[in-house]
Tab-separated table of C-alpha atoms and ligand atoms in Angstrom:
chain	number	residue	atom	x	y	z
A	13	UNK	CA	0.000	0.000	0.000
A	14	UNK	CA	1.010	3.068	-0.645
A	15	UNK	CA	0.624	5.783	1.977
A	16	UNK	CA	0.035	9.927	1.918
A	17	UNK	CA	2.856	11.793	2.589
A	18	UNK	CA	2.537	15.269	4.401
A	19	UNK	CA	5.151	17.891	5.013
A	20	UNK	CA	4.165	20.380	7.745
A	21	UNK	CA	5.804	23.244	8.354
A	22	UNK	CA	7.458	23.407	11.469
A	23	UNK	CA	9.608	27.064	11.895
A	24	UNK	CA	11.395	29.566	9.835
A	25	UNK	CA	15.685	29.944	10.724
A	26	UNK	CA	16.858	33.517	11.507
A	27	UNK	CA	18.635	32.922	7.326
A	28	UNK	CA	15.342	32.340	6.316
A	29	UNK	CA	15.497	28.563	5.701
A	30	UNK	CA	12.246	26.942	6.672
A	31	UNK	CA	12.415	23.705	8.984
A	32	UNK	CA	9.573	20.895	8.130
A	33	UNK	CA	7.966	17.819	9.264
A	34	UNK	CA	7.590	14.893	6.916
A	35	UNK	CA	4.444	12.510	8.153
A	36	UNK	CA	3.482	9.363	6.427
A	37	UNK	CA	0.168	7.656	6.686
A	38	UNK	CA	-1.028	4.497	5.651
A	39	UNK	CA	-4.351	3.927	5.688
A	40	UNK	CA	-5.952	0.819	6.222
A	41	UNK	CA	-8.947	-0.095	3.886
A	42	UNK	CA	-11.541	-0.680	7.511
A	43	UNK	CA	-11.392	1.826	10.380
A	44	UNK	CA	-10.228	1.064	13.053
A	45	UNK	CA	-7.284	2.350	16.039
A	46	UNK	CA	-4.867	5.472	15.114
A	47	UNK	CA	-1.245	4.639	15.740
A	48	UNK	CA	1.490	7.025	15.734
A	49	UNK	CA	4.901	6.368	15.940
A	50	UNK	CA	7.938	9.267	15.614
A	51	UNK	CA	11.464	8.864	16.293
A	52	UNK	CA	14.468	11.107	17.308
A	53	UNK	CA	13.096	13.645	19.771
A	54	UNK	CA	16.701	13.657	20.949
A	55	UNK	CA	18.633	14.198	18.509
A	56	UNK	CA	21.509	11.818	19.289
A	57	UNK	CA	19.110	9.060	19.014
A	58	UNK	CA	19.005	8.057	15.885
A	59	UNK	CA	18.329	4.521	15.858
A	60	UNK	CA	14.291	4.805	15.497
A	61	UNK	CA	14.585	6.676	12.119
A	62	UNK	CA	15.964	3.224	10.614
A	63	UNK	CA	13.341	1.808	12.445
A	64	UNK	CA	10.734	3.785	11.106
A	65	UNK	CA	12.173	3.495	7.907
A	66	UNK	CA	11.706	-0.419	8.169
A	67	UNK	CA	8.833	-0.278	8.717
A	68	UNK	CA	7.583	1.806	5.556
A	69	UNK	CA	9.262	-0.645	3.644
A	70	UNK	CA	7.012	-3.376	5.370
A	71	UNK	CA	3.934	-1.587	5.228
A	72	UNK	CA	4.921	-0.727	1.752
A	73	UNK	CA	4.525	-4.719	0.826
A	74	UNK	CA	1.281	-4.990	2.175
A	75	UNK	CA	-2.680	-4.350	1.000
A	76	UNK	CA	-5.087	-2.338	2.453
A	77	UNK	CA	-7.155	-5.120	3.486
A	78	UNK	CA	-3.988	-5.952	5.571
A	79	UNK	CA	-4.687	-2.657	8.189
A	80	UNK	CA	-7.283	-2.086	10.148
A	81	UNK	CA	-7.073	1.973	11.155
A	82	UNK	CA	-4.183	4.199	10.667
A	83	UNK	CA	-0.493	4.080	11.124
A	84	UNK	CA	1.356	7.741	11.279
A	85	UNK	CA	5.040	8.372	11.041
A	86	UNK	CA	7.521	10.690	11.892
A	87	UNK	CA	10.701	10.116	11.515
A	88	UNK	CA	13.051	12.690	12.652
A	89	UNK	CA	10.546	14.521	14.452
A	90	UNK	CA	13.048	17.398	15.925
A	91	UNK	CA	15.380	19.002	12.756
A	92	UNK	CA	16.643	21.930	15.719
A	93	UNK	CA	17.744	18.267	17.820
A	94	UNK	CA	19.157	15.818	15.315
A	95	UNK	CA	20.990	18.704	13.397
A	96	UNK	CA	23.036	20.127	16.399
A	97	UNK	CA	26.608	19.409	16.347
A	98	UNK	CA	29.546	19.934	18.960
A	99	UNK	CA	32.808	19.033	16.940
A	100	UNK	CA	31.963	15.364	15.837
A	101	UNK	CA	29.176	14.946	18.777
A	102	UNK	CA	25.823	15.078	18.616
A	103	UNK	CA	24.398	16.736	21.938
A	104	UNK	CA	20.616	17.007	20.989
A	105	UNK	CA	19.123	16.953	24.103
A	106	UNK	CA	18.195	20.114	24.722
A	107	UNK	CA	16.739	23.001	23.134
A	108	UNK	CA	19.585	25.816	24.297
A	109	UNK	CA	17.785	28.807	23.592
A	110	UNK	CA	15.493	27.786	26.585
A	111	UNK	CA	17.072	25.254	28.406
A	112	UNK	CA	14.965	22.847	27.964
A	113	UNK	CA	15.298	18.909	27.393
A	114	UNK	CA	12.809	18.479	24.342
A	115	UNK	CA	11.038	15.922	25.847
A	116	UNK	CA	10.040	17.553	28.455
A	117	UNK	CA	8.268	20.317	27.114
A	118	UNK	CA	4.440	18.589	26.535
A	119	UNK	CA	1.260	20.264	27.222
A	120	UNK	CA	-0.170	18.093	30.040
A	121	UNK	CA	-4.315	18.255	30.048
A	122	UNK	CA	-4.003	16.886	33.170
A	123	UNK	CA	-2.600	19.792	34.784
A	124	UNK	CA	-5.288	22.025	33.783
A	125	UNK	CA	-8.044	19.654	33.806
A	126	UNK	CA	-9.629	21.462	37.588
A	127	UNK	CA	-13.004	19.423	36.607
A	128	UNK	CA	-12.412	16.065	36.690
A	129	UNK	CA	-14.465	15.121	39.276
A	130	UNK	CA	-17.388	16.815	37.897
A	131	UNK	CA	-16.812	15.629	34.246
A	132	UNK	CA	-16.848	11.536	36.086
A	133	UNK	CA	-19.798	12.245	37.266
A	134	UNK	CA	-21.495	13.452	34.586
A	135	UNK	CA	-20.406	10.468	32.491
A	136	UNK	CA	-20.286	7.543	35.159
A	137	UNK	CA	-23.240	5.383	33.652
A	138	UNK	CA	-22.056	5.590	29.953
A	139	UNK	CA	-20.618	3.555	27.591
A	140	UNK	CA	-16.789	3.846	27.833
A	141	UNK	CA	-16.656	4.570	23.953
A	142	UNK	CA	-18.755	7.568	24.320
A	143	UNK	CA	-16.604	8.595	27.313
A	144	UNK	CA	-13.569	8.447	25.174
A	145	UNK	CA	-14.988	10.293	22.562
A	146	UNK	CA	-16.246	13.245	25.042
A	147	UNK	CA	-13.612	13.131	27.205
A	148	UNK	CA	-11.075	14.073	23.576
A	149	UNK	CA	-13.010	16.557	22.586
A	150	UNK	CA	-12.770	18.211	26.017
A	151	UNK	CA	-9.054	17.756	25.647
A	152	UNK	CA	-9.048	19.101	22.166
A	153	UNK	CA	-10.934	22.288	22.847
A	154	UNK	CA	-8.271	23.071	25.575
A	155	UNK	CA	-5.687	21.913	22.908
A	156	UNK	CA	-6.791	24.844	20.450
A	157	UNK	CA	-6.372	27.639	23.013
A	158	UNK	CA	-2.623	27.040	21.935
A	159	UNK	CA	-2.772	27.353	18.663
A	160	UNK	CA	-4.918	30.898	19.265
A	161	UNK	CA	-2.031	31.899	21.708
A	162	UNK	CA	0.700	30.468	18.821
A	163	UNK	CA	-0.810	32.956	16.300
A	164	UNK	CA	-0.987	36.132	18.165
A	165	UNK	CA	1.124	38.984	18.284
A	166	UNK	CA	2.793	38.094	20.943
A	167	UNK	CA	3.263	34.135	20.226
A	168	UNK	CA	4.933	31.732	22.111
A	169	UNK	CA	8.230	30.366	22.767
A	170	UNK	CA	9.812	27.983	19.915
A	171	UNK	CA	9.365	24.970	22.324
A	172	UNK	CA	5.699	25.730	22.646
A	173	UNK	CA	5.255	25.639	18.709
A	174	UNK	CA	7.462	22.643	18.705
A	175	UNK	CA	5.672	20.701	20.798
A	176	UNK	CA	1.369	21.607	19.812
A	177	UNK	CA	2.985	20.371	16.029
A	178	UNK	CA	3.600	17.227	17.226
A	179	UNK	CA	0.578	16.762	19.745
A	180	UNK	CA	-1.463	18.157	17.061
A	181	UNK	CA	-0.777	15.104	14.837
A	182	UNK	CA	-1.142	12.297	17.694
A	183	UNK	CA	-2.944	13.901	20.246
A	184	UNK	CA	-6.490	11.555	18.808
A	185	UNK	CA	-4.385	8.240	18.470
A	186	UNK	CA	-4.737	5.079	20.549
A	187	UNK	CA	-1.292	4.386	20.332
A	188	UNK	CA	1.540	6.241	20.285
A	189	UNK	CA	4.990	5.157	20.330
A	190	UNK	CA	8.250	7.313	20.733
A	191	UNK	CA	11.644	6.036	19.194
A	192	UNK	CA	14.442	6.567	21.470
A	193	UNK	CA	17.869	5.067	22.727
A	194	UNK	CA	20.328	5.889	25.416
A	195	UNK	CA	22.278	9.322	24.728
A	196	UNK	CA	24.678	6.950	26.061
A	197	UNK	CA	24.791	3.327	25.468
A	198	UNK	CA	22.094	1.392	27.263
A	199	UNK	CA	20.010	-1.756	26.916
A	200	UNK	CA	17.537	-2.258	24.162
A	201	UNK	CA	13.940	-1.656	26.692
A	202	UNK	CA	11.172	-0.067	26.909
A	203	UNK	CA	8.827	2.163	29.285
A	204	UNK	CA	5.598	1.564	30.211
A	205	UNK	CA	2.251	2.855	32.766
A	206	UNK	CA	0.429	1.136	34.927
A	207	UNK	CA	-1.742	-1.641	34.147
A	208	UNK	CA	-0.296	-2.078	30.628
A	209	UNK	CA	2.192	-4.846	31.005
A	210	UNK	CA	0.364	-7.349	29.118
A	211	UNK	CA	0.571	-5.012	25.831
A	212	UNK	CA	4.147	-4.076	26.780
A	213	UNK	CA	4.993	-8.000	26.066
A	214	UNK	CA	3.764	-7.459	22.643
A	215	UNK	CA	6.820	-5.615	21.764
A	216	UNK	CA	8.557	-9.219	22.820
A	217	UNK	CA	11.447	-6.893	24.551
A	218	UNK	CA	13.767	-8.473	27.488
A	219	UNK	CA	13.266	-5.971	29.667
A	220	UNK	CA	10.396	-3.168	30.520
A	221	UNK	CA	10.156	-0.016	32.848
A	222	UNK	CA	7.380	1.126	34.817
A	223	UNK	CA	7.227	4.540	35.009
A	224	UNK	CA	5.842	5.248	38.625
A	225	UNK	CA	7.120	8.820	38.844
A	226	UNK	CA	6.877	11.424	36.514
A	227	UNK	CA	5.521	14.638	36.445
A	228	UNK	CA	4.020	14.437	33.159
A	229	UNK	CA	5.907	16.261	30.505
A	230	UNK	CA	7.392	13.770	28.065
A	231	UNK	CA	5.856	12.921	24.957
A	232	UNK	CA	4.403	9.568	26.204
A	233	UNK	CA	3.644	10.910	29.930
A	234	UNK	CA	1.646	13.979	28.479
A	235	UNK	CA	-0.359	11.780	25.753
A	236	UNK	CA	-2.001	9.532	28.265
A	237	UNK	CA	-1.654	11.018	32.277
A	238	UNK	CA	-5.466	12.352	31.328
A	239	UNK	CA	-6.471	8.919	30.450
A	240	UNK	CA	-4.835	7.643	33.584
A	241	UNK	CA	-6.519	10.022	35.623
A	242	UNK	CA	-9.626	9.514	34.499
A	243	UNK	CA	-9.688	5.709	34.383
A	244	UNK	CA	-8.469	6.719	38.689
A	245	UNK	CA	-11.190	9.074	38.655
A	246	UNK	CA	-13.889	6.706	37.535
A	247	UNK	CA	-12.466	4.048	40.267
A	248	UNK	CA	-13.102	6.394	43.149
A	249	UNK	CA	-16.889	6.257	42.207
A	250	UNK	CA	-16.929	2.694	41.542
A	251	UNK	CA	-16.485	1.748	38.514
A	252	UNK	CA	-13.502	0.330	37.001
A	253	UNK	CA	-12.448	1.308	33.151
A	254	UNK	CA	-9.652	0.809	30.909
A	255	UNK	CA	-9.243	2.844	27.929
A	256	UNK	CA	-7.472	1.205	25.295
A	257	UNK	CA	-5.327	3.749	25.154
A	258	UNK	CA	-1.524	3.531	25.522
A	259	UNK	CA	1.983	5.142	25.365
A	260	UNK	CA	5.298	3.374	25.123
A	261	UNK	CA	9.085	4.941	24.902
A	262	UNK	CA	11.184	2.541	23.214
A	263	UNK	CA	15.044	2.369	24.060
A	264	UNK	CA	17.248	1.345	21.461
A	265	UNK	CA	20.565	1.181	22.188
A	266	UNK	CA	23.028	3.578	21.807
A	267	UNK	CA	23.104	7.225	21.013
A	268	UNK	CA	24.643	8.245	17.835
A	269	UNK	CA	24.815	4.947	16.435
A	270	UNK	CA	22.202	2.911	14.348
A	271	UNK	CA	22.941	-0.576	16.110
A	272	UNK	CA	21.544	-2.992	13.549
A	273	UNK	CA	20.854	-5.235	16.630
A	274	UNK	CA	18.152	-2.806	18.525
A	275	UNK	CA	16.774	-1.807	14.922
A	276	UNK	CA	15.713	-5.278	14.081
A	277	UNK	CA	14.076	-5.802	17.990
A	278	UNK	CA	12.756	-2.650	17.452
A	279	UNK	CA	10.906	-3.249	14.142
A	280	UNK	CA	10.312	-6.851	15.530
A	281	UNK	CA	8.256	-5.400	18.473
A	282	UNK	CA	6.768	-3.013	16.868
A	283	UNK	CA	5.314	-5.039	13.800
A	284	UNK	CA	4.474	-7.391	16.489
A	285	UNK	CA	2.338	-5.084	18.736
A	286	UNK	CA	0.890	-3.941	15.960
A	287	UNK	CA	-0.609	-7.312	15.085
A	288	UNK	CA	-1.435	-8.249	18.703
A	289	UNK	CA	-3.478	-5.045	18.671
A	290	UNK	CA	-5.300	-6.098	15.410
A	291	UNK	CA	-4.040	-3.104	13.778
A	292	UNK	CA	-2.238	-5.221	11.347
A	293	UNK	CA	-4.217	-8.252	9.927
A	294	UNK	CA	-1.921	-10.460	8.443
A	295	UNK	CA	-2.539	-14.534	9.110
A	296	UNK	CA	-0.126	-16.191	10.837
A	297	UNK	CA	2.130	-13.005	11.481
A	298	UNK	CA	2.420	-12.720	15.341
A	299	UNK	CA	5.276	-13.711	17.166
A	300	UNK	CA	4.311	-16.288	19.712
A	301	UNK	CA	4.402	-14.144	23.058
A	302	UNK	CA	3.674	-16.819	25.537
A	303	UNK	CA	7.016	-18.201	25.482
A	304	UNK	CA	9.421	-14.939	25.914
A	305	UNK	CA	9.837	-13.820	29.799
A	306	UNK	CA	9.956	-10.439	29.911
A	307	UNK	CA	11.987	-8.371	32.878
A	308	UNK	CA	9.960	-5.923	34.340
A	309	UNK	CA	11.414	-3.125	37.023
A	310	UNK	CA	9.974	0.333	38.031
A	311	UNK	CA	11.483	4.087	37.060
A	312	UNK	CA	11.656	4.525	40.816
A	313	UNK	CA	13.916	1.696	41.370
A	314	UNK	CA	16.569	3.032	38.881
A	315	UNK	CA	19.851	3.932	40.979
A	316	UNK	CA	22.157	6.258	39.124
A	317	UNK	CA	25.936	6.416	39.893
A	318	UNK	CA	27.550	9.591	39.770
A	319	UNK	CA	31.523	10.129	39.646
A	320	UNK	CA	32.332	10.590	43.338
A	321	UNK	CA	35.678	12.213	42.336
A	322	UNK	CA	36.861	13.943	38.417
A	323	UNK	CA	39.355	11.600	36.905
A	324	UNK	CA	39.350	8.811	34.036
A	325	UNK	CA	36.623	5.490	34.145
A	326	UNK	CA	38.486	2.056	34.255
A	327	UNK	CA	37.657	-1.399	34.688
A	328	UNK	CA	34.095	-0.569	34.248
A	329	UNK	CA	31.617	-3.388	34.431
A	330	UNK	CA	30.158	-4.687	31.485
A	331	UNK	CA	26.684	-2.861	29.944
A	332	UNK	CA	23.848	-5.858	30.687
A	333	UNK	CA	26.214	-7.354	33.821
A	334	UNK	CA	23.996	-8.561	36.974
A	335	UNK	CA	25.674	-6.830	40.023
A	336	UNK	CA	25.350	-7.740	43.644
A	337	UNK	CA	25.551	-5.130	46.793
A	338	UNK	CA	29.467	-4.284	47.523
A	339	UNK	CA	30.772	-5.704	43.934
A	340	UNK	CA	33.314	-3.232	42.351
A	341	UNK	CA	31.212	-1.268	39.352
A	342	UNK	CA	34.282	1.006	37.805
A	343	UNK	CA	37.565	2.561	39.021
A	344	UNK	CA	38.505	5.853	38.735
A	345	UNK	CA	41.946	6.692	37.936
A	346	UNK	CA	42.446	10.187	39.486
A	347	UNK	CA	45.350	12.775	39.209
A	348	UNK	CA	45.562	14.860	42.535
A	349	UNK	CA	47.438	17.998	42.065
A	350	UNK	CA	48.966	17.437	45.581
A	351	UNK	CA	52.255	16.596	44.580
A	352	UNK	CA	51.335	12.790	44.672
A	353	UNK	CA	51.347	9.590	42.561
A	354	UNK	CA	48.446	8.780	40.738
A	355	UNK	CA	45.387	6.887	43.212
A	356	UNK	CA	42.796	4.454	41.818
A	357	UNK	CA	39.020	4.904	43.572
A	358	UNK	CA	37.358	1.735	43.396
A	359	UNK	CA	33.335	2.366	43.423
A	360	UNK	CA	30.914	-0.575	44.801
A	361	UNK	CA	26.959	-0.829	43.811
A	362	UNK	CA	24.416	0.218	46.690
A	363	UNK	CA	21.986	-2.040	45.732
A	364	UNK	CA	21.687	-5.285	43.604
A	365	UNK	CA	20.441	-4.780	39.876
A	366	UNK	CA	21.146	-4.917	36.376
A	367	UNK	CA	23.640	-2.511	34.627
A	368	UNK	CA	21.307	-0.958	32.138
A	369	UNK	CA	23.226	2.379	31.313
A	370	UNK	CA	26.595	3.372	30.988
A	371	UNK	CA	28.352	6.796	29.878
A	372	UNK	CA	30.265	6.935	26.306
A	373	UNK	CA	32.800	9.418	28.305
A	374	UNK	CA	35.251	7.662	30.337
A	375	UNK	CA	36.436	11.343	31.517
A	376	UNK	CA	34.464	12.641	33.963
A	377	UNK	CA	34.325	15.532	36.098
A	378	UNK	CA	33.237	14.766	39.435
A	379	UNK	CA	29.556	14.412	40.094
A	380	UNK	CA	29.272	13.101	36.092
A	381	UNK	CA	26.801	10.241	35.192
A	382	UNK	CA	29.179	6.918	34.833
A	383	UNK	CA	26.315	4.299	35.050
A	384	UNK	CA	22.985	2.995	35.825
A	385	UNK	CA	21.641	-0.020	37.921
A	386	UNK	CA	18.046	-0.911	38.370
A	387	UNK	CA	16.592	-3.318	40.560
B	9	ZN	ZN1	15.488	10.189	24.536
């Protein structure tokens, strides 16, 4: 199938070049869910825009009658991120003019929403479809304040623009996946929210986070903490729902690299979910689920080592290592400028765990990220 291709304007550079947003969507031939995946909000992490581009080529073998619903991609969803350079490195993470990390810049509904309670009650006894419908239309008549606010006089901050373009587009879908990987080099994983680990083993990944604590302005966290909320909401007056709604970050490796590796378990998952979720419609496709074990851990169980003096990383544990309390994790080699030899530092973990994280700079200044463990 073939799919529409969009560009969307995204911002015009003080030289006058014009920055732009390419979206492709294929369009299955019965309705059906609204997925939308982009990649590269950081702009070091690179490895979802071969992902993406995978999966184009997939979708671009199949019919029609193969999708049920929409699929929406984005690849390279930040040009200001993946286009900053330092020398040879790619920093990416934040947007300098404002200091900001670009994924955490999301207009939250949530925070605004002062009339929750009232808007449960007034829909406790109906059918949860008809919920969801009202309850995104609420959100999308708060959502076009912005756009009023965008187009004034005055305006609004570049990060502001940055980030109603992308909501705009995926603000209405069911599910929304966000390409990353480690800025450093990391584990191939994902994140998830509560009550959604049985979808998160679609995406037949080792190893998935919970994310417990957050304050709700990532990409994933700002899509569905309303949903979350309201499905809480509902609960205090009785009645258990579930939208099927859901958000997932996926981690793919390593920052600035396109590990072929965490592509292919990235399009693997992906595909996969997709089918599990009836989205795509293909006999005999699915992976079989029941037989891969899945790790799962929570964000607020992540434990991450800082260099406890400047100097040089050595005899760092391996990336994917099991550690136990008191077992050495690096070494750092320091040069005191008090006249003495060179020492070596040996750092121990606090806490047993898996070695999910670890910094491409082996020079650090003290109080520098080395590593992470979660347990
Ligand atoms: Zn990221």
């Amino acid at each position: 199938m073939i799919p529409v291709i969009e560009s969307i304007f995204l911002r015009q550079m003080a030289s006058g070049d014009r920055l732009y947003l390419q979206l492709y969507k294929f369009i299955g031939a019965q309705p059906g869910k609204k997925v939308y995946i982009q990649s590269n909000l950081h702009g070091a992490e690179i490895a979802g825009n071969a992902v993406i581009h995978q999966l184009i080529e997939f979708l671009l073998t199949i019919n029609e009658s193969n999708l049920a619903g929409e699929i929406w991609l984005v690849p390279v969803c930040n040009p200001m991120g993946t286009n900053e350079r330092s020398h040879h490195f790619s920093p990416g993470r934040y947007c300098l003019y404002e200091a900001k990390d670009w994924n955490r810049i999301f207009w939250d509904y949530e925070k605004q929403a002062d009339n929750l309670v009232a808007f449960t009650k007034s829909q406790l006894h109906l059918d949860l479809k008809v919920v969801r419908q009202n309850y995104l239309t609420t959100i999308k008549q708060q959502f076009a304040t912005i756009l009023e606010k965008i187009n004034s006089h005055s305006s609004v901050p570049y990060t502001e623009i940055f980030s109603y373009k992308l909501q705009n587009l995926s603000l209405d879908a069911d599910y929304l996946i966000d390409l990353h990987s480690s800025t450093n080099q990391a584990l191939d994983y994902l994140y998830y929210f509560r009550n959604r680990e049985d979808s998160a083993k679609y995406f037949v990944l080792d190893f998935g986070i919970l994310l417990d604590k957050y304050d709700g302005d990532a990409f994933d966290e700002a899509f569905i903490k309303p949903w979350l909320a309201l499905e809480a909401c509902f609960k205090e007056f009785g009645r258990e729902i579930k939208f099927d709604v859901e958000a997932w970050t996926l981690e793919l490796g390593s920052g600035m690299q396109i590990k072929p590796d965490s592509v292919a378990k990235g399009v693997r998952g992906v595909k996969n979910y997709l089918a599990q979720k009836g989205v795509l419609q293909i006999p005999d496709f699915s992976d079989d689920i029941k037989t891969h074990e899945m790790t799962f851990a929570s964000s607020s169980n992540r434990k991450k080592y800082y260099a406890i003096a400047g100097g040089m990383i050595q005899s760092r544990i391996e990336l994917g290592s099991s550690v136990k309390v008191g077992e050495k994790l690096y070494q750092i080699l320091s040069f005191n400028k008090e006249g003495k030899l060179p020492s070596i530092i040996d750092v121990c973990a606090q806490q047993d765990g898996l070695v999910y994280d670890v910094a491409t700079n082996q020079a650090v200044n003290e109080g520098e990220f080395v590593l992470g463990v979660i347990s």
